[in-house]
Structures are given as structure tokens and as C-alpha cells.
Amino acid sequence: MSKIVVVTSGKGGVGKTTTSASFATGLAIKGFKTVVIDFDVGLRNLDLIMGCERRVVYDFINVIHGEANLNQALIKDKLCDNLYVLAASQTRDKDALTQDGVGRVLSDLGAMGFEYIVCDSPAGIETGAMMAMHFADEALVVTNPEVSSVRDSDRILGMLGSKTQRAIQGKDPIKEHLLVTRYNPLRVEEGQMLSLMDIHDILRIDLIGVIPESDVVLQASNEGMPAIHKQGSDVSESYKDVVDRFLGQERPLRFTEPVKPGFLQRLFGGR
């Protein structure tokens, strides 16, 4: 039976699509048959980060409206076996998403043997975001260490607890995981960012990982590949840790303590 995981947040630009791409890739690397779906109808970006934008012929909306089947719309990832992408439409609006249509596609993906279905949610609480979370079993709530981002994530937690299928049907609640992105320990130490303890005190959900602030994310995006493929980088290692923790393995938090500049860095004005 497939497990549906939504990657969500209240605020835009916090790294949901970057996380969706790397998280889905990490699951596939572990051997799980995985599909990642872009729910940001009209503003699709997932296919760019996955490096398959030129291979999109049919999209999520085409499948929902019966204009194509899943075998025609699913794009097999070139870098990773077991990984597929279902792109969003650039020419339709979010009202083209229907609850029955989304549910049918997710059910069909499960019947095709997908073990994990990762839903890349748009920001906010409009139709696309609500559809992305409605059928979820688990949620990665992505936030930056800043007040506005954390506050908006708190709103999303309220939606996960009240507006989803599990909540409406009185089933076990969605399992929520907190992922903090763009974390810079030096800026936290200087009081420019919220600390991990501050964020936990506000949101009160379990922390699954911390992704450090890094140029690697932009480099990977420009190259059309998930950041987890940037081997040896702090970002790649952090996403691998997130996947391991999600799968039940114990991993210590890394890259959360400030690294002080050395003598030569201080001498030449570097940080």
C-alpha cells in the first residue's frame, strides 16, 4: 500500500520544491518506487528542478480530466531508478484540480505499485495546497528560521489537523514532521534568525531535519538536479539524514552549530 507524503508550508519560497525533489530522490535511492507530483498548477517548477522540463508532454491536469493516462504522463527520472515525476500544468488554473480527480489519480498510482507518493504543495491555503494535503498520511512542514515563516507554518498545522481526509473521517491524524531550511547557525547566534528551540517552542512538532543555508541549492536548481545529488555537500548530507530519519533510522543532527572563522579568514576579512 502506498504512503502519501505532502511537502507543505504556509509561506512561499521556503524550499518546498527543493525538498520534494530531494526527498523523493532519497526514497528512490533507498529502493522505493516513488513518484513526486507538482500541485502548483499554473506555476510549475518541479520539472525544472528535476531536469525533465523538456520531456513534459502530458501533465497532472490532463490525467485528472481524462485527456491522458498515467503511463503517458509519468516521466521517468534519468538519474535515479524507481523515481517518476508528474508535472503540473502551466496553462490551467488551480480550479482544474478536483478532489475526486486527485483521489482517483492517487489511487491509480497506488495500484501501479508506487510505495511513496510525494505531493509538492504550493504555498498558502488555496485550492492547490488544500488538494495536496487532503489525502496525506504524513506531512513534511517546511519552514525557514524567521518569524513570518514559522507563523504561517502554524496555520498549516491547523489545516492538517482539521481539513484533511483523515481529520474529517476521524482517523489517526497525519504524522507531522518539521523541516527547517536555510538555517545559518552564525546568524542564529547573532540573533538574526530563530533558533531550533525557538521554532520547536512555537510549532511543537518533531524536528526531522535541518538544511543549512547554502549556494549548493541554487547551483543544483540551475543544473536541473535535486540537491541531494550534490555529493559531499552539507545540503546533500542533510537531505540524506532526513530520508533516513523518515524511514525510522537514528541520525544525529548535523550542521547546526556555528563554525568559527579561522585565523587566516579573520586576517583577510572572511567569515
C-alpha positions as a Python dict, from the first residue, in 0.01 Angstrom:
ca = {
    (1, 'M'): (0, 0, 0),
    (2, 'S'): (138, 340, -95),
    (3, 'K'): (208, 615, 155),
    (4, 'I'): (119, 972, 59),
    (5, 'V'): (352, 1243, 190),
    (6, 'V'): (276, 1612, 142),
    (7, 'V'): (555, 1869, 149),
    (8, 'T'): (388, 2189, 263),
    (9, 'S'): (428, 2532, 421),
    (10, 'G'): (229, 2849, 463),
    (11, 'K'): (490, 3082, 315),
    (12, 'G'): (631, 3074, -36),
    (13, 'G'): (998, 3046, -116),
    (14, 'V'): (1097, 2833, 182),
    (15, 'G'): (1225, 2536, -19),
    (16, 'K'): (924, 2306, -64),
    (17, 'T'): (1002, 2208, -422),
    (18, 'T'): (1373, 2168, -347),
    (19, 'T'): (1273, 1945, -56),
    (20, 'S'): (1015, 1748, -256),
    (21, 'A'): (1271, 1674, -526),
    (22, 'S'): (1549, 1569, -287),
    (23, 'F'): (1319, 1378, -50),
    (24, 'A'): (1159, 1179, -333),
    (25, 'T'): (1502, 1113, -484),
    (26, 'G'): (1633, 994, -149),
    (27, 'L'): (1346, 748, -111),
    (28, 'A'): (1407, 614, -462),
    (29, 'I'): (1780, 576, -392),
    (30, 'K'): (1678, 359, -97),
    (31, 'G'): (1497, 131, -341),
    (32, 'F'): (1138, 250, -300),
    (33, 'K'): (925, 306, -609),
    (34, 'T'): (844, 676, -574),
    (35, 'V'): (653, 942, -764),
    (36, 'V'): (665, 1315, -695),
    (37, 'I'): (367, 1527, -807),
    (38, 'D'): (365, 1903, -868),
    (39, 'F'): (42, 2053, -732),
    (40, 'D'): (139, 2412, -819),
    (41, 'V'): (-89, 2439, -1122),
    (42, 'G'): (-6, 2740, -1338),
    (43, 'L'): (337, 2800, -1182),
    (44, 'R'): (508, 2464, -1215),
    (45, 'N'): (873, 2441, -1110),
    (46, 'L'): (926, 2081, -1005),
    (47, 'D'): (1007, 1967, -1359),
    (48, 'L'): (1284, 2230, -1379),
    (49, 'I'): (1449, 2113, -1058),
    (50, 'M'): (1414, 1751, -1168),
    (51, 'G'): (1571, 1837, -1505),
    (52, 'C'): (1282, 1700, -1711),
    (53, 'E'): (1106, 2018, -1830),
    (54, 'R'): (1164, 1935, -2199),
    (55, 'R'): (1012, 1589, -2156),
    (56, 'V'): (671, 1706, -2031),
    (57, 'V'): (405, 1609, -2286),
    (58, 'Y'): (106, 1541, -2062),
    (59, 'D'): (56, 1671, -1709),
    (60, 'F'): (-138, 1612, -1387),
    (61, 'I'): (-444, 1803, -1511),
    (62, 'N'): (-453, 1609, -1837),
    (63, 'V'): (-474, 1288, -1633),
    (64, 'I'): (-743, 1422, -1398),
    (65, 'H'): (-958, 1527, -1696),
    (66, 'G'): (-908, 1201, -1886),
    (67, 'E'): (-705, 1362, -2165),
    (68, 'A'): (-413, 1126, -2097),
    (69, 'N'): (-338, 826, -1880),
    (70, 'L'): (-69, 793, -1615),
    (71, 'N'): (159, 587, -1837),
    (72, 'Q'): (163, 877, -2085),
    (73, 'A'): (211, 1150, -1822),
    (74, 'L'): (464, 997, -1584),
    (75, 'I'): (825, 1095, -1658),
    (76, 'K'): (1095, 850, -1551),
    (77, 'D'): (1389, 1020, -1384),
    (78, 'K'): (1716, 986, -1575),
    (79, 'L'): (1942, 986, -1269),
    (80, 'C'): (1758, 750, -1039),
    (81, 'D'): (1575, 423, -1090),
    (82, 'N'): (1238, 389, -918),
    (83, 'L'): (1168, 764, -946),
    (84, 'Y'): (896, 927, -1157),
    (85, 'V'): (767, 1283, -1195),
    (86, 'L'): (412, 1402, -1264),
    (87, 'A'): (430, 1764, -1373),
    (88, 'A'): (175, 2038, -1317),
    (89, 'S'): (4, 2229, -1597),
    (90, 'Q'): (129, 2576, -1689),
    (91, 'T'): (-180, 2671, -1883),
    (92, 'R'): (-464, 2584, -1646),
    (93, 'D'): (-564, 2733, -1313),
    (94, 'K'): (-591, 2563, -977),
    (95, 'D'): (-969, 2519, -1012),
    (96, 'A'): (-889, 2241, -1260),
    (97, 'L'): (-792, 2031, -958),
    (98, 'T'): (-1087, 1840, -818),
    (99, 'Q'): (-1094, 1632, -502),
    (100, 'D'): (-1242, 1332, -682),
    (101, 'G'): (-989, 1364, -964),
    (102, 'V'): (-691, 1392, -731),
    (103, 'G'): (-814, 1099, -524),
    (104, 'R'): (-857, 884, -833),
    (105, 'V'): (-504, 962, -959),
    (106, 'L'): (-351, 884, -619),
    (107, 'S'): (-545, 557, -603),
    (108, 'D'): (-429, 463, -953),
    (109, 'L'): (-67, 537, -862),
    (110, 'G'): (-102, 307, -563),
    (111, 'A'): (-239, 36, -790),
    (112, 'M'): (69, 80, -1011),
    (113, 'G'): (291, -21, -720),
    (114, 'F'): (420, 314, -606),
    (115, 'E'): (529, 284, -245),
    (116, 'Y'): (564, 658, -183),
    (117, 'I'): (369, 942, -342),
    (118, 'V'): (527, 1280, -263),
    (119, 'C'): (297, 1579, -313),
    (120, 'D'): (478, 1908, -375),
    (121, 'S'): (232, 2166, -244),
    (122, 'P'): (208, 2531, -349),
    (123, 'A'): (232, 2786, -70),
    (124, 'G'): (-63, 2913, 125),
    (125, 'I'): (-408, 2770, 183),
    (126, 'E'): (-571, 2797, -160),
    (127, 'T'): (-706, 2510, -371),
    (128, 'G'): (-374, 2357, -480),
    (129, 'A'): (-240, 2346, -127),
    (130, 'M'): (-559, 2201, 15),
    (131, 'M'): (-568, 1932, -255),
    (132, 'A'): (-203, 1843, -195),
    (133, 'M'): (-262, 1780, 176),
    (134, 'H'): (-615, 1636, 166),
    (135, 'F'): (-521, 1269, 116),
    (136, 'A'): (-187, 1277, 301),
    (137, 'D'): (-71, 1016, 550),
    (138, 'E'): (233, 1217, 658),
    (139, 'A'): (349, 1576, 615),
    (140, 'L'): (685, 1749, 591),
    (141, 'V'): (617, 2102, 715),
    (142, 'V'): (893, 2321, 574),
    (143, 'T'): (985, 2647, 742),
    (144, 'N'): (1266, 2899, 745),
    (145, 'P'): (1402, 3025, 1079),
    (146, 'E'): (1212, 3353, 1061),
    (147, 'V'): (900, 3468, 1242),
    (148, 'S'): (669, 3507, 940),
    (149, 'S'): (755, 3165, 802),
    (150, 'V'): (706, 2991, 1137),
    (151, 'R'): (376, 3171, 1197),
    (152, 'D'): (244, 3064, 856),
    (153, 'S'): (356, 2705, 925),
    (154, 'D'): (148, 2712, 1241),
    (155, 'R'): (-156, 2795, 1026),
    (156, 'I'): (-78, 2498, 801),
    (157, 'L'): (-60, 2267, 1103),
    (158, 'G'): (-412, 2378, 1189),
    (159, 'M'): (-527, 2283, 839),
    (160, 'L'): (-356, 1942, 857),
    (161, 'G'): (-539, 1877, 1182),
    (162, 'S'): (-885, 1983, 1063),
    (163, 'K'): (-929, 1998, 685),
    (164, 'T'): (-778, 1673, 560),
    (165, 'Q'): (-948, 1341, 485),
    (166, 'R'): (-801, 1181, 796),
    (167, 'A'): (-932, 1463, 1015),
    (168, 'I'): (-1277, 1465, 855),
    (169, 'Q'): (-1316, 1086, 882),
    (170, 'G'): (-1185, 1075, 1239),
    (171, 'K'): (-888, 854, 1151),
    (172, 'D'): (-544, 867, 1309),
    (173, 'P'): (-402, 1215, 1250),
    (174, 'I'): (-147, 1291, 981),
    (175, 'K'): (204, 1235, 1112),
    (176, 'E'): (376, 1574, 1104),
    (177, 'H'): (749, 1632, 1062),
    (178, 'L'): (920, 1970, 1090),
    (179, 'L'): (1195, 2053, 841),
    (180, 'V'): (1392, 2374, 890),
    (181, 'T'): (1561, 2503, 576),
    (182, 'R'): (1815, 2782, 509),
    (183, 'Y'): (1950, 2752, 861),
    (184, 'N'): (2261, 2955, 938),
    (185, 'P'): (2399, 2889, 1289),
    (186, 'L'): (2615, 3204, 1285),
    (187, 'R'): (2314, 3422, 1209),
    (188, 'V'): (2118, 3243, 1482),
    (189, 'E'): (2400, 3314, 1727),
    (190, 'E'): (2391, 3680, 1626),
    (191, 'G'): (2015, 3696, 1684),
    (192, 'Q'): (1926, 3740, 1317),
    (193, 'M'): (1737, 3409, 1294),
    (194, 'L'): (1521, 3199, 1524),
    (195, 'S'): (1695, 2907, 1693),
    (196, 'L'): (1576, 2549, 1657),
    (197, 'M'): (1449, 2565, 2015),
    (198, 'D'): (1252, 2882, 1937),
    (199, 'I'): (1089, 2717, 1636),
    (200, 'H'): (1005, 2400, 1828),
    (201, 'D'): (856, 2600, 2115),
    (202, 'I'): (618, 2768, 1868),
    (203, 'L'): (519, 2474, 1645),
    (204, 'R'): (553, 2180, 1887),
    (205, 'I'): (611, 1908, 1629),
    (206, 'D'): (907, 1674, 1593),
    (207, 'L'): (1207, 1800, 1402),
    (208, 'I'): (1306, 1566, 1118),
    (209, 'G'): (1596, 1768, 987),
    (210, 'V'): (1782, 2093, 929),
    (211, 'I'): (1900, 2202, 585),
    (212, 'P'): (2184, 2456, 603),
    (213, 'E'): (2181, 2782, 412),
    (214, 'S'): (2399, 2714, 109),
    (215, 'D'): (2468, 2820, -250),
    (216, 'V'): (2453, 2449, -339),
    (217, 'V'): (2072, 2467, -356),
    (218, 'L'): (2082, 2735, -627),
    (219, 'Q'): (2361, 2556, -813),
    (220, 'A'): (2164, 2232, -819),
    (221, 'S'): (1848, 2410, -931),
    (222, 'N'): (2032, 2580, -1217),
    (223, 'E'): (2176, 2244, -1322),
    (224, 'G'): (1834, 2079, -1318),
    (225, 'M'): (1903, 1823, -1048),
    (226, 'P'): (1782, 1761, -693),
    (227, 'A'): (2027, 1900, -436),
    (228, 'I'): (2067, 1555, -278),
    (229, 'H'): (2274, 1462, -584),
    (230, 'K'): (2540, 1724, -496),
    (231, 'Q'): (2758, 1462, -333),
    (232, 'G'): (2973, 1568, -38),
    (233, 'S'): (2785, 1893, 24),
    (234, 'D'): (2625, 1981, 357),
    (235, 'V'): (2287, 2009, 184),
    (236, 'S'): (2310, 1663, 26),
    (237, 'E'): (2416, 1504, 354),
    (238, 'S'): (2134, 1680, 539),
    (239, 'Y'): (1869, 1555, 297),
    (240, 'K'): (2007, 1202, 322),
    (241, 'D'): (1973, 1229, 701),
    (242, 'V'): (1612, 1346, 661),
    (243, 'V'): (1525, 1043, 448),
    (244, 'D'): (1694, 807, 695),
    (245, 'R'): (1504, 958, 989),
    (246, 'F'): (1177, 939, 796),
    (247, 'L'): (1243, 569, 743),
    (248, 'G'): (1296, 520, 1116),
    (249, 'Q'): (1673, 533, 1148),
    (250, 'E'): (1855, 730, 1416),
    (251, 'R'): (2074, 1010, 1283),
    (252, 'P'): (2237, 1292, 1485),
    (253, 'L'): (2160, 1647, 1378),
    (254, 'R'): (2446, 1796, 1179),
    (255, 'F'): (2541, 2144, 1057),
    (256, 'T'): (2353, 2316, 1339),
    (257, 'E'): (2648, 2462, 1529),
    (258, 'P'): (2838, 2774, 1416),
    (259, 'V'): (3180, 2719, 1261),
    (260, 'K'): (3408, 2997, 1375),
    (261, 'P'): (3632, 3159, 1111),
    (262, 'G'): (3997, 3060, 1129),
    (263, 'F'): (4289, 3297, 1176),
    (264, 'L'): (4352, 3345, 803),
    (265, 'Q'): (3983, 3407, 736),
    (266, 'R'): (3977, 3675, 1006),
    (267, 'L'): (4304, 3822, 879),
    (268, 'F'): (4173, 3861, 525),
    (269, 'G'): (3825, 3970, 625),
    (270, 'G'): (3638, 3646, 557),
    (271, 'R'): (3379, 3496, 788),
}
